[in-house]
XYZ file of N, CA and C in Angstrom:
873
model
N 14.779 -50.351 -19.215
C 13.948 -49.870 -17.794
C 13.403 -48.717 -17.192
N 14.302 -47.482 -17.521
C 14.334 -46.479 -16.881
C 13.061 -45.712 -17.726
N 12.711 -45.838 -18.985
C 11.396 -45.736 -19.960
C 10.031 -46.674 -19.177
N 10.287 -47.612 -18.275
C 9.212 -48.394 -17.830
C 8.910 -47.745 -17.271
N 9.944 -47.195 -15.879
C 9.748 -47.031 -14.987
C 8.675 -45.473 -14.817
N 9.525 -44.682 -15.665
C 8.858 -43.596 -15.954
C 7.849 -43.262 -16.692
N 7.156 -44.480 -17.076
C 6.091 -43.871 -17.969
C 5.183 -43.084 -17.363
N 4.464 -44.332 -16.086
C 3.353 -44.273 -15.636
C 3.690 -42.406 -14.427
N 4.494 -42.354 -14.127
C 4.663 -40.677 -13.438
C 4.764 -39.828 -14.125
N 5.376 -39.638 -15.378
C 4.856 -38.591 -16.904
C 3.622 -38.669 -17.523
N 3.006 -39.703 -17.695
C 1.591 -40.005 -18.063
C 0.746 -38.883 -16.633
N 0.815 -39.807 -15.337
C 0.396 -38.849 -14.273
C 0.684 -37.084 -14.541
N 1.964 -37.041 -14.854
C 2.065 -35.396 -14.733
C 1.498 -34.351 -15.499
N 1.320 -35.252 -16.980
C 0.569 -34.893 -18.162
C -0.712 -34.370 -18.233
N -1.158 -35.904 -17.676
C -2.576 -35.674 -17.635
C -2.925 -34.675 -16.552
N -2.422 -34.618 -15.215
C -3.057 -33.588 -13.833
C -2.726 -32.827 -13.477
N -1.480 -32.441 -14.483
C -0.682 -31.364 -14.366
C -0.545 -30.186 -15.258
N 0.175 -30.854 -16.689
C 0.492 -30.264 -17.766
C -0.687 -29.442 -18.344
N -1.803 -30.934 -18.558
C -3.155 -30.409 -19.438
C -4.142 -29.313 -17.968
N -4.180 -29.637 -17.309
C -4.753 -28.968 -16.193
C -4.535 -27.019 -16.547
N -3.209 -26.993 -16.510
C -2.588 -25.784 -16.714
C -2.486 -25.147 -18.051
N -2.285 -25.855 -19.036
C -2.550 -25.525 -20.158
C -4.223 -25.471 -20.432
N -4.763 -25.731 -19.820
C -6.058 -25.354 -20.329
C -6.446 -24.116 -19.439
N -6.253 -23.831 -18.079
C -6.310 -22.360 -17.725
C -5.429 -21.316 -18.338
N -4.062 -21.723 -18.910
C -3.404 -20.473 -19.749
C -4.512 -20.505 -21.371
N -4.881 -21.210 -21.608
C -5.660 -20.740 -22.490
C -7.309 -20.177 -22.376
N -7.487 -19.877 -21.416
C -8.467 -19.315 -20.710
C -7.759 -18.139 -20.215
N -7.141 -17.599 -19.735
C -5.877 -16.263 -19.625
C -6.428 -15.162 -21.203
N -6.607 -16.378 -22.103
C -6.424 -15.269 -23.733
C -8.189 -15.212 -23.857
N -8.971 -15.495 -22.844
C -10.234 -15.426 -23.804
C -11.009 -14.575 -22.982
N -12.160 -14.923 -23.653
C -13.691 -13.299 -22.795
C -14.576 -14.608 -22.047
N -15.162 -14.016 -21.168
C -16.770 -14.668 -20.782
C -17.541 -15.122 -21.862
N -18.406 -16.034 -22.525
C -18.852 -15.827 -23.528
C -20.518 -16.341 -22.916
N -20.534 -16.362 -21.869
C -22.029 -16.422 -21.040
C -21.855 -16.692 -19.198
N -22.796 -17.117 -19.229
C -21.843 -17.632 -17.637
C -21.194 -19.126 -17.085
N -21.304 -19.781 -18.340
C -21.087 -21.169 -17.621
C -19.917 -21.456 -18.980
N -19.573 -20.383 -19.809
C -18.690 -20.789 -21.223
C -17.355 -19.880 -21.162
N -16.763 -19.932 -21.839
C -15.604 -18.946 -21.964
C -14.901 -19.284 -23.407
N -14.661 -18.315 -23.902
C -14.638 -17.769 -25.849
C -12.803 -18.103 -25.702
N -12.830 -18.849 -26.210
C -10.330 -18.871 -26.496
C -10.636 -17.519 -27.597
N -10.189 -16.505 -27.297
C -10.464 -15.342 -28.764
C -9.070 -14.845 -28.992
N -8.083 -15.182 -27.952
C -6.260 -14.929 -27.932
C -6.485 -13.352 -28.103
N -7.407 -13.298 -27.299
C -7.251 -11.872 -26.650
C -6.459 -11.537 -25.189
N -5.640 -9.834 -25.253
C -4.780 -10.012 -23.953
C -5.227 -8.839 -23.067
N -6.555 -8.949 -23.294
C -6.733 -7.541 -22.825
C -7.107 -7.781 -21.236
N -6.963 -9.523 -20.913
C -7.476 -10.021 -19.343
C -5.787 -9.743 -19.042
N -4.388 -9.425 -19.610
C -3.056 -9.375 -18.384
C -2.998 -8.123 -18.998
N -3.719 -7.135 -19.991
C -3.074 -5.740 -19.013
C -4.278 -4.743 -18.347
N -5.389 -5.501 -18.175
C -6.535 -5.245 -16.974
C -5.450 -5.470 -15.778
N -4.663 -6.949 -16.183
C -3.922 -7.056 -15.149
C -2.825 -6.115 -14.510
N -2.626 -5.495 -15.716
C -1.186 -4.404 -15.299
C -1.714 -3.011 -14.642
N -3.666 -3.151 -14.437
C -3.518 -2.098 -13.660
C -3.137 -1.706 -12.376
N -2.651 0.030 -12.226
C -1.856 0.419 -11.063
C -2.821 -0.233 -9.476
N -3.706 -0.272 -9.131
C -4.696 -1.336 -8.187
C -4.195 -2.796 -8.315
N -3.937 -3.878 -9.559
C -3.654 -4.888 -9.325
C -2.346 -5.057 -9.006
N -1.423 -4.725 -9.637
C -0.121 -3.993 -9.856
C 0.739 -3.511 -7.621
N -0.400 -3.268 -7.911
C 0.122 -2.314 -5.990
C 0.141 -3.707 -4.992
N -1.128 -4.591 -5.257
C -1.512 -5.726 -4.688
C -0.497 -6.767 -4.872
N -0.259 -7.017 -6.165
C 1.111 -7.724 -6.565
C 2.525 -7.320 -5.753
N 2.824 -6.199 -5.638
C 3.546 -5.236 -5.044
C 4.046 -5.461 -3.533
N 2.771 -5.834 -3.457
C 2.518 -6.001 -1.664
C 2.744 -7.182 -1.477
N 1.911 -7.987 -2.056
C 2.360 -9.273 -1.787
C 3.982 -10.050 -2.115
N 4.457 -9.190 -2.785
C 6.005 -9.486 -2.858
C 7.053 -8.567 -1.560
N 6.318 -7.625 -0.897
C 7.030 -7.305 -0.517
C 6.783 -8.412 1.240
N 5.320 -8.362 1.198
C 5.265 -9.446 2.864
C 5.829 -10.877 2.392
N 5.790 -11.885 0.818
C 6.793 -12.947 1.949
C 8.199 -12.423 1.206
N 8.972 -11.531 0.680
C 10.020 -11.045 1.173
C 10.318 -10.825 2.709
N 9.442 -10.206 3.126
C 9.522 -9.921 4.776
C 9.706 -11.036 5.499
N 8.440 -12.031 4.922
C 8.063 -13.227 5.533
C 9.917 -14.562 5.799
N 10.458 -13.881 4.067
C 11.995 -14.965 3.884
C 12.700 -14.614 4.712
N 12.600 -13.202 5.018
C 14.154 -12.518 6.067
C 13.910 -13.276 7.395
N 12.391 -12.763 7.644
C 12.098 -13.370 9.204
C 12.437 -14.884 9.595
N 12.250 -15.587 8.591
C 12.291 -17.274 8.387
C 13.729 -17.416 8.956
N 14.505 -16.670 7.672
C 15.964 -16.859 7.742
C 17.135 -16.594 8.914
N 16.411 -14.830 9.762
C 17.064 -14.944 10.910
C 16.233 -15.605 11.780
N 15.427 -15.993 12.189
C 15.081 -17.440 12.916
C 15.342 -18.274 12.884
N 15.810 -19.240 11.627
C 15.717 -20.366 10.993
C 17.134 -20.847 11.468
N 17.754 -19.679 10.696
C 19.687 -19.755 10.778
C 20.072 -20.266 12.700
N 19.897 -19.714 13.482
C 20.428 -19.855 14.716
C 19.670 -21.524 14.959
N 18.507 -21.638 14.456
C 17.952 -23.015 14.924
C 18.685 -24.322 14.099
N 18.807 -23.944 12.964
C 19.280 -25.187 11.977
C 20.327 -25.214 12.973
N 21.240 -24.135 12.834
C 22.919 -24.146 13.466
C 22.671 -25.020 15.229
N 21.361 -24.597 15.974
C 21.724 -25.321 17.452
C 21.734 -26.979 17.139
N 20.181 -27.235 16.256
C 20.210 -28.513 15.980
C 21.623 -29.378 14.780
N 22.411 -28.924 14.350
C 23.670 -29.185 14.021
C 24.812 -29.678 15.146
N 24.910 -28.805 16.159
C 25.458 -28.701 17.336
C 25.400 -29.610 18.604
N 23.716 -29.608 18.090
C 23.184 -30.745 19.197
C 24.036 -32.118 19.895
N 23.837 -32.493 20.251
C 24.166 -34.259 20.795
C 23.601 -35.312 19.886
N 23.983 -36.188 19.477
C 23.059 -37.288 19.188
C 22.077 -37.761 19.738
N 21.958 -37.735 20.930
C 20.833 -37.807 21.429
C 19.637 -37.064 21.540
N 20.193 -35.873 21.178
C 18.985 -34.739 21.239
C 18.352 -34.347 19.599
N 19.206 -34.580 18.832
C 19.163 -34.060 17.077
C 17.941 -34.437 16.458
N 17.736 -35.984 16.720
C 16.236 -36.748 15.941
C 14.694 -35.796 16.838
N 15.241 -35.694 17.890
C 14.017 -35.175 18.740
C 13.422 -33.576 18.302
N 14.809 -32.572 18.387
C 14.935 -31.809 17.796
C 14.235 -31.064 16.252
N 15.173 -32.285 15.594
C 13.888 -32.254 14.067
C 13.131 -32.743 13.684
N 11.939 -33.773 14.972
C 11.224 -33.790 15.212
C 10.230 -32.962 15.807
N 11.103 -31.797 16.315
C 9.908 -30.873 16.822
C 9.612 -29.834 15.234
N 10.736 -29.916 14.274
C 10.614 -29.023 13.371
C 9.365 -29.407 12.446
N 9.504 -30.863 12.528
C 8.534 -31.445 11.462
C 7.138 -31.266 11.544
N 6.875 -31.493 13.066
C 5.923 -31.799 13.673
C 4.486 -31.072 13.137
N 5.017 -29.796 13.076
C 3.840 -28.500 12.193
C 2.989 -29.758 11.146
N 3.403 -30.271 10.103
C 3.723 -31.315 9.289
C 2.083 -32.023 9.434
N 2.144 -32.271 10.996
C 1.621 -33.475 11.196
C 0.013 -32.647 11.358
N -0.085 -31.813 11.123
C -1.339 -31.047 11.450
C -2.206 -30.390 10.176
N -3.409 -30.335 9.880
C -3.246 -29.569 8.842
C -3.678 -27.960 9.088
N -3.059 -27.359 7.954
C -3.194 -25.758 8.114
C -4.174 -25.095 8.151
N -5.452 -25.455 7.899
C -6.925 -24.747 8.547
C -6.726 -24.768 10.402
N -6.418 -26.289 10.517
C -6.481 -25.705 12.023
C -5.443 -24.956 12.856
N -4.092 -25.086 12.305
C -2.833 -24.056 13.045
C -3.733 -22.849 12.729
N -4.142 -22.698 11.260
C -4.579 -20.974 11.567
C -5.208 -20.408 12.006
N -6.130 -21.705 12.781
C -7.526 -21.429 13.749
C -6.947 -21.095 15.215
N -5.707 -22.052 15.538
C -5.072 -22.248 16.167
C -4.738 -20.668 16.736
N -3.761 -19.820 15.710
C -3.000 -18.813 15.830
C -4.140 -17.912 15.922
N -5.705 -18.283 15.767
C -6.294 -17.127 15.902
C -6.924 -16.679 17.701
N -6.607 -18.046 17.824
C -7.028 -18.181 19.231
C -5.803 -17.543 20.524
N -4.659 -17.256 19.570
C -3.995 -16.829 20.307
C -3.666 -15.250 19.696
N -3.878 -14.924 19.241
C -3.787 -13.482 18.543
C -4.877 -12.772 18.988
N -6.363 -13.353 19.098
C -7.151 -12.040 18.876
C -7.385 -11.617 20.747
N -8.309 -10.374 20.536
C -8.648 -9.772 21.689
C -8.927 -10.455 23.114
N -9.100 -11.161 23.168
C -9.347 -12.087 24.286
C -8.507 -13.670 24.164
N -7.147 -13.462 22.891
C -6.479 -14.564 23.326
C -5.213 -14.377 24.442
N -4.924 -16.225 23.690
C -3.611 -16.044 25.007
C -2.441 -15.622 24.850
N -1.951 -14.292 24.046
C -1.105 -13.251 23.775
C -1.668 -12.202 24.558
N -3.164 -11.727 24.766
C -3.146 -10.710 25.519
C -3.719 -11.256 27.063
N -3.707 -12.510 26.796
C -4.316 -12.713 28.280
C -2.762 -12.317 29.090
N -1.524 -13.524 28.376
C -0.626 -13.060 28.874
C 0.102 -12.151 29.380
N 0.382 -10.942 28.031
C 0.817 -9.544 28.047
C -0.078 -8.895 29.708
N -1.226 -8.898 29.516
C -2.147 -8.604 30.495
C -1.709 -8.420 32.353
N -1.449 -10.186 31.808
C -1.130 -10.227 33.366
C 0.025 -9.949 33.986
N 1.290 -9.703 32.457
C 2.485 -9.080 33.023
C 2.405 -7.865 33.356
N 1.084 -7.078 32.823
C 1.182 -5.912 33.024
C 0.650 -5.694 34.659
N -0.529 -6.196 35.035
C -0.741 -6.196 36.423
C 0.159 -6.685 37.560
N 0.832 -7.524 36.982
C 1.744 -8.046 37.994
C 2.957 -7.305 37.924
N 3.610 -7.364 37.074
C 4.837 -6.506 37.030
C 4.726 -4.790 37.023
N 3.699 -4.146 36.938
C 3.265 -2.712 36.822
C 2.804 -3.096 38.057
N 2.279 -2.856 39.279
C 1.976 -2.928 40.389
C 3.435 -3.103 41.574
N 4.863 -3.626 41.089
C 6.047 -3.463 41.704
C 6.441 -1.874 41.137
N 5.694 -1.299 40.280
C 6.629 0.580 39.799
C 6.156 1.392 40.789
N 5.184 1.317 41.583
C 4.974 2.403 43.130
C 5.910 1.856 44.230
N 6.488 0.682 44.253
C 7.548 0.720 45.110
C 8.723 1.208 44.448
N 9.447 2.037 43.611
C 10.254 2.487 43.308
C 10.188 3.696 43.244
N 9.305 4.261 43.307
C 8.469 5.529 42.940
C 7.818 5.880 41.538
N 7.658 4.992 41.072
C 6.654 5.481 39.182
C 5.528 5.083 40.141
N 4.698 6.263 38.820
C 3.364 5.972 39.006
C 3.064 4.522 38.577
N 1.788 4.089 39.040
C 1.043 2.494 38.652
C 0.402 2.614 37.056
N 0.712 1.895 36.208
C -0.174 1.782 34.917
C -1.428 1.846 35.267
N -2.527 2.256 33.728
C -3.656 2.260 33.866
C -4.006 0.346 33.444
N -5.173 0.857 33.220
C -5.781 -0.573 33.081
C -5.238 -1.046 31.344
N -4.757 -2.333 31.223
C -4.608 -2.638 30.502
C -5.224 -2.932 28.856
N -4.835 -1.797 28.151
C -6.153 -1.892 26.815
C -5.388 -3.356 26.057
N -5.908 -4.507 25.335
C -5.606 -5.267 24.732
C -5.226 -4.931 23.464
N -4.049 -5.316 22.176
C -3.430 -5.612 21.563
C -4.148 -6.306 20.064
N -3.901 -5.172 19.271
C -4.925 -5.265 18.189
C -3.856 -6.258 17.168
N -3.859 -7.473 17.866
C -2.917 -8.179 16.872
C -3.130 -9.233 15.933
N -4.807 -9.051 15.788
C -5.373 -9.556 14.447
C -5.904 -9.333 13.534
N -6.065 -9.871 11.763
C -6.670 -9.288 10.911
C -5.716 -7.538 10.733
N -4.336 -7.881 10.521
C -3.590 -6.623 10.279
C -2.539 -7.106 9.262
N -1.979 -6.989 8.869
C -0.572 -7.368 8.447
C 0.414 -7.546 9.316
N 0.103 -7.133 10.432
C 1.170 -8.070 11.259
C 0.582 -9.641 11.391
N -0.546 -9.437 11.568
C -0.791 -11.279 11.960
C -0.709 -11.765 10.856
N -1.211 -11.748 9.469
C -0.642 -11.849 7.930
C 0.971 -12.431 8.219
N 2.175 -11.564 8.551
C 3.167 -12.243 7.902
C 3.593 -12.867 9.021
N 3.318 -12.922 10.600
C 3.233 -13.868 11.600
C 2.668 -15.237 11.423
N 1.470 -15.304 10.752
C 1.269 -16.793 10.379
C 1.906 -17.076 9.258
N 2.614 -16.238 8.096
C 3.186 -16.936 7.170
C 4.788 -17.301 7.682
N 5.184 -16.488 8.370
C 6.572 -16.813 9.604
C 6.089 -18.241 9.902
N 5.250 -18.320 11.045
C 4.776 -19.761 11.347
C 4.498 -20.903 10.720
N 3.548 -20.564 9.324
C 4.011 -21.866 8.423
C 4.928 -21.870 7.980
N 5.369 -21.547 6.834
C 6.695 -21.633 6.452
C 8.123 -21.738 7.257
N 8.436 -21.131 8.059
C 9.580 -21.697 9.546
C 9.986 -23.186 9.110
N 9.458 -23.992 9.062
C 9.996 -25.088 8.680
C 10.532 -25.413 7.026
N 10.180 -24.607 6.352
C 10.846 -24.960 4.960
C 11.730 -24.274 5.061
N 12.188 -23.455 5.764
C 14.120 -22.816 6.181
C 14.825 -23.466 6.655
N 13.755 -23.789 7.872
C 15.297 -24.716 8.559
C 15.921 -26.319 7.871
N 14.821 -26.900 7.699
C 15.511 -28.247 7.241
C 16.668 -28.130 5.863
N 16.076 -27.065 5.174
C 17.309 -27.211 4.039
C 18.621 -26.068 4.613
N 18.592 -25.384 5.871
C 19.350 -25.116 6.213
C 20.230 -26.389 6.993
N 19.814 -26.897 7.612
C 20.472 -27.701 8.490
C 20.968 -29.181 7.555
N 20.197 -28.805 6.561
C 20.598 -30.168 5.657
C 22.049 -29.485 5.273
N 22.304 -28.138 4.936
C 23.369 -27.657 4.471
C 24.429 -27.642 5.536
N 24.014 -26.858 6.654
C 25.017 -27.117 8.149
C 25.469 -28.201 8.325
N 24.878 -29.377 8.315
C 25.317 -30.292 8.757
C 26.388 -31.120 8.457
N 26.618 -30.768 6.943
C 27.629 -31.101 6.160
C 28.753 -30.385 5.940
N 28.917 -29.227 6.844
C 29.646 -28.122 6.958
C 30.962 -28.854 7.843
N 31.976 -28.533 7.184
C 33.545 -29.417 7.860
C 33.729 -28.076 9.512
N 33.509 -29.085 10.696
C 33.256 -27.883 11.614
C 34.798 -27.702 12.149
N 36.010 -28.638 11.590
C 37.382 -27.748 11.895
C 37.167 -26.333 11.377
N 37.073 -25.833 10.197
C 37.252 -24.713 9.546
C 36.444 -23.846 10.644
N 35.290 -24.605 11.505
C 35.221 -23.007 12.330
C 35.830 -22.890 13.756
N 36.358 -24.514 13.611
C 37.760 -24.155 15.068
C 38.668 -23.627 14.458
N 38.971 -23.259 13.316
C 40.612 -22.767 12.690
C 39.737 -21.426 13.032
N 38.937 -21.091 12.715
C 38.478 -19.336 12.837
C 38.872 -18.515 14.032
N 37.859 -19.535 14.780
C 38.013 -19.095 16.310
C 39.304 -19.037 17.236
N 40.325 -20.176 16.428
C 41.444 -20.023 16.652
C 42.650 -18.626 16.352
N 41.989 -18.648 15.282
C 42.998 -17.551 14.664
C 42.647 -16.136 15.072
N 41.424 -15.887 15.762
C 40.954 -14.567 16.103
C 40.034 -14.456 15.874
N 39.138 -14.791 15.395
C 37.967 -14.355 14.629
C 36.795 -14.473 15.667
N 35.803 -13.892 16.136
C 34.770 -13.921 17.107
C 33.587 -15.203 16.471
N 32.881 -15.130 17.189
C 31.999 -16.339 16.471
C 31.218 -15.192 15.831
N 31.142 -13.833 15.973
C 29.998 -13.561 14.467
C 30.755 -13.666 13.533
N 31.386 -13.055 13.552
C 32.832 -13.003 12.080
C 32.502 -14.463 11.996
N 33.255 -15.077 12.458
C 32.735 -16.526 12.264
C 31.874 -16.635 11.280
N 30.882 -16.923 11.879
C 29.454 -17.099 11.450
C 29.142 -16.662 9.837
N 29.663 -14.864 9.842
C 29.570 -14.562 8.430
C 30.491 -14.756 7.577
N 31.659 -15.078 7.509
C 32.859 -15.356 6.929
C 32.966 -16.629 6.708
N 32.412 -17.619 7.566
C 32.981 -18.957 7.403
C 31.697 -19.809 7.143
N 30.719 -19.949 8.149
C 29.228 -20.286 7.946
C 28.666 -20.463 6.531
N 28.296 -18.444 6.716
C 27.550 -17.887 6.043
C 27.563 -18.639 4.690
N 29.009 -18.225 3.643
C 29.183 -18.565 2.557
C 29.654 -20.046 2.148
N 29.705 -21.353 3.030
C 29.353 -22.327 3.207
C 28.250 -22.981 3.436
N 26.925 -21.982 4.005
C 25.850 -22.472 3.552
C 24.934 -22.285 2.634
N 25.361 -21.001 2.198
C 25.101 -20.606 0.804
C 23.958 -21.632 -0.027
N 24.449 -22.979 -0.401
C 23.149 -23.841 -1.058
C 22.306 -23.513 -0.221
N 22.058 -24.194 0.470
C 20.997 -24.240 1.611
C 20.098 -22.634 1.760
N 21.005 -21.873 2.132
C 20.194 -20.524 2.123
C 19.273 -20.195 1.052
N 20.270 -21.057 -0.616
C 19.524 -20.390 -1.367
C 18.209 -21.325 -1.639
N 18.329 -23.035 -1.382
C 17.243 -23.552 -1.287
C 15.989 -23.121 -0.319
N 16.682 -22.731 0.775
C 15.446 -22.369 1.351
C 14.635 -20.742 1.656
N 15.419 -20.154 0.652
C 14.413 -19.185 0.441
C 13.953 -19.244 -0.889
N 13.806 -20.145 -1.728
C 13.096 -20.568 -2.955
C 11.734 -20.900 -2.537
N 12.276 -21.933 -1.454
C 11.242 -22.569 -0.965
C 10.094 -22.086 -0.137
N 10.702 -20.877 0.336
C 10.011 -20.237 2.040
C 9.203 -18.923 0.710
N 10.005 -18.558 -0.241
C 9.565 -16.990 -0.816
C 8.629 -17.354 -1.415
N 8.690 -18.658 -2.854
C 7.400 -19.257 -3.613
C 5.985 -19.319 -2.772
N 5.977 -20.442 -2.254
C 4.665 -20.242 -1.371
C 4.115 -19.151 -0.536
N 5.638 -18.702 0.268
C 4.369 -16.679 0.449
C 3.783 -16.393 -0.043
N 4.744 -16.308 -1.177
C 3.724 -15.299 -2.165
C 2.502 -15.373 -2.939
N 2.000 -16.700 -2.923
C 1.066 -17.374 -3.008
C 0.102 -17.195 -2.008
N 0.134 -17.317 -1.225
C -0.259 -17.735 0.172
C -1.607 -16.673 -0.499
N -2.866 -18.157 0.393
C -4.579 -17.788 0.207
C -4.910 -18.149 1.361
N -4.906 -19.176 2.343
C -5.261 -18.960 3.464
C -4.973 -18.302 4.998
N -3.978 -17.982 4.915
C -3.657 -17.291 6.071
C -3.614 -16.285 5.479
N -3.538 -15.395 4.906
C -3.823 -13.551 4.526
C -5.760 -13.932 4.304
N -6.572 -14.773 4.288
C -7.586 -15.116 4.495
C -8.683 -15.019 5.324
N -7.741 -15.516 6.649
C -8.255 -15.840 7.640
C -7.502 -14.814 8.830
N -6.494 -14.387 8.877
C -5.885 -13.744 9.601
C -5.607 -12.280 9.414
N -6.033 -11.668 7.854
C -5.651 -10.050 7.411
C -6.891 -9.897 7.683
N -6.812 -8.415 6.915
C -7.959 -7.438 7.667
C -8.129 -7.173 5.666
N -9.501 -6.379 5.809
C -9.799 -5.192 4.544
C -8.521 -5.322 4.374
N -7.419 -4.720 3.977
C -6.229 -4.042 3.572
C -5.105 -4.688 3.586
N -4.794 -6.271 4.266
C -4.307 -7.062 4.397
C -3.997 -8.443 3.143
N -5.342 -8.190 1.877
C -4.971 -9.016 1.219
C -4.203 -9.008 0.191
N -3.501 -10.612 -0.220
C -2.484 -11.003 -0.916
C -3.494 -11.047 -2.518
N -1.914 -11.192 -3.465
C -2.667 -11.540 -4.840
C -3.258 -12.768 -4.479
N -2.750 -13.743 -4.196
C -4.026 -14.893 -3.871
C -5.115 -14.681 -3.846
N -5.726 -13.927 -3.101
C -6.632 -13.510 -2.280
C -7.630 -13.528 -3.634
N -7.239 -12.406 -4.421
C -7.267 -11.229 -5.245
C -7.686 -12.689 -6.755
N -7.270 -13.445 -6.668
C -7.305 -14.406 -7.728
C -8.453 -15.091 -7.300
N -8.699 -16.084 -6.322
C -9.510 -16.657 -5.457
C -10.789 -15.928 -5.912
N -10.962 -14.906 -5.749
C -12.225 -13.921 -6.116
C -12.918 -14.120 -7.573
N -12.110 -13.610 -8.588
C -11.891 -13.729 -9.958
C -12.677 -15.086 -10.263
N -12.302 -16.256 -9.306
C -12.542 -17.532 -10.048
C -14.241 -17.875 -8.953
N -14.213 -17.504 -8.092
C -15.228 -17.640 -7.341
C -16.647 -16.842 -7.369
N -16.322 -15.354 -6.858
C -17.200 -14.708 -6.483
C -17.751 -13.595 -7.486
N -16.840 -13.412 -8.619
C -16.896 -12.556 -9.639
C -17.107 -13.769 -10.843
N -16.683 -14.340 -10.918
C -16.643 -15.465 -12.453
C -16.044 -15.302 -13.590
N -14.624 -14.194 -13.061
C -13.948 -14.317 -14.239
C -13.375 -14.749 -14.291
N -13.373 -16.364 -15.028
C -12.341 -17.019 -15.052
C -10.970 -15.888 -15.783
N -11.442 -16.060 -16.965
C -10.803 -15.391 -18.130
C -9.222 -14.414 -17.443
N -10.110 -13.840 -16.341
C -9.225 -12.515 -16.101
C -8.833 -12.971 -14.388
N -8.852 -14.140 -13.728
C -8.335 -15.007 -12.754
C -6.958 -15.714 -13.408
N -7.705 -16.477 -14.271
C -6.321 -17.107 -14.976
C -5.029 -16.599 -15.109
N -5.488 -15.114 -16.043
C -4.410 -14.362 -16.495
C -3.557 -13.697 -15.091
N -4.130 -13.761 -14.019
C -3.545 -13.422 -12.750
C -3.044 -14.529 -12.121
N -3.034 -15.590 -12.410
C -2.202 -16.836 -12.001
C -1.465 -16.632 -12.445
N -0.767 -16.439 -14.261
C 0.076 -16.931 -14.883
C 0.902 -15.821 -14.923
N 0.226 -14.294 -14.529
C 1.265 -13.303 -14.184
C 2.540 -13.729 -13.169
N 1.908 -13.966 -11.698
C 2.277 -14.713 -10.442
C 2.923 -15.759 -10.506
N 2.459 -16.976 -12.179
C 3.663 -17.979 -12.425
C 5.275 -17.238 -13.025
N 4.972 -16.389 -14.118
C 6.158 -16.011 -14.840
C 6.724 -15.265 -13.532
N 6.509 -14.595 -13.048
C 6.969 -13.770 -11.850
C 8.170 -14.600 -11.058
N 7.395 -16.066 -10.789
C 8.106 -16.807 -9.807
C 9.351 -17.694 -10.375
N 8.738 -17.987 -11.825
C 9.549 -18.692 -12.788
C 11.140 -17.512 -13.241
N 10.526 -15.798 -12.929
C 11.533 -14.900 -13.528
C 12.847 -15.236 -12.293
N 11.625 -14.706 -10.996
C 13.087 -14.992 -9.801
C 13.486 -16.497 -9.468
N 13.009 -17.606 -9.901
C 14.186 -18.608 -9.619
C 15.299 -18.863 -10.795
N 14.929 -18.042 -12.144
C 16.073 -18.288 -12.943
C 16.882 -17.203 -12.764
N 17.016 -16.065 -12.286
C 17.992 -15.260 -11.760
C 18.467 -15.786 -10.624
N 17.670 -16.324 -9.834
C 18.114 -16.714 -8.503
C 19.076 -18.057 -8.698
N 18.980 -18.763 -10.450
C 19.947 -19.739 -10.298
C 20.911 -19.216 -11.700
N 20.781 -17.995 -11.903
C 21.939 -17.522 -12.481
C 23.282 -17.407 -11.845
N 22.600 -16.198 -10.453
C 23.221 -15.521 -9.882
C 24.259 -16.831 -9.152
N 23.299 -17.938 -8.860
C 24.147 -18.934 -7.972
C 25.320 -19.618 -9.375
N 24.999 -20.055 -10.406
C 25.952 -20.604 -11.071
C 27.259 -19.426 -11.594
N 27.179 -18.197 -11.023
C 28.082 -16.938 -11.612
C 29.069 -17.017 -10.321
N 28.318 -17.741 -8.817
C 29.315 -17.850 -8.109
C 29.745 -18.895 -8.252
N 29.255 -20.118 -8.341
C 30.148 -20.694 -8.372
C 31.109 -20.605 -9.814
N 30.860 -20.204 -10.611
C 32.013 -19.870 -11.554
C 33.569 -18.738 -11.004
N 32.907 -18.190 -9.771
C 34.133 -17.512 -9.511
C 35.048 -18.324 -8.785
N 33.904 -19.334 -7.586
C 34.659 -19.951 -6.694
C 35.821 -21.513 -7.901
């Protein structure tokens, strides 16, 4: 019975995932024989070229941006997940729906909406300009000089815009695993901690966070990995100095027509991701063994 059910998904996985991935992996050991042909020669020159300081610097910057995105998602998502857990049964489904609502809209549309918010004439600068003009007019009333004309902030086409966009896109991926872990939490432990004199912050760090560790680990993985390989957000929101490794890979396949080098960069990113996941799994097993 299991074999009959698993046959079709297994064939689909092999035919449309493993085989194409294997072909791209073989490309990483090849060279361009012509504009349309790739010769699989077994060379490691593409991998050695990928270790050039220029590309390593871009990869390292991508890791830092993905890490910053993950940390911000944890800081923002943990209180949100906690608030949903402790909300009433009437409001909990609606709050979860609000978290999942962005999935109903295409990523490209959401990214262009962010451009409308962050550009110089966008809603963010318009709101800040309104606050500047209205609240700034109150300063002479308290003996302070009136501020000058409002200068719009450069909120777009820089690293800030990239991280802001990545947090906006990946925040639901952090909130949902955290909610799943916190919802199974024994709330009597929190009450006992508070009754014994621990404050809310200490209870959060000493009781809630360790018990929610599986959700935190899951959220970190499914946030960090997609953010590391993000292409659309840095391409549309970032500037010349804000490109990530996925944008470099895209240029190799499209503009430079250097598929072997693009394949090598892709698999270096994949190797790094597998190593990070394996390291996290090893740490999780060690933590479970100590408990």
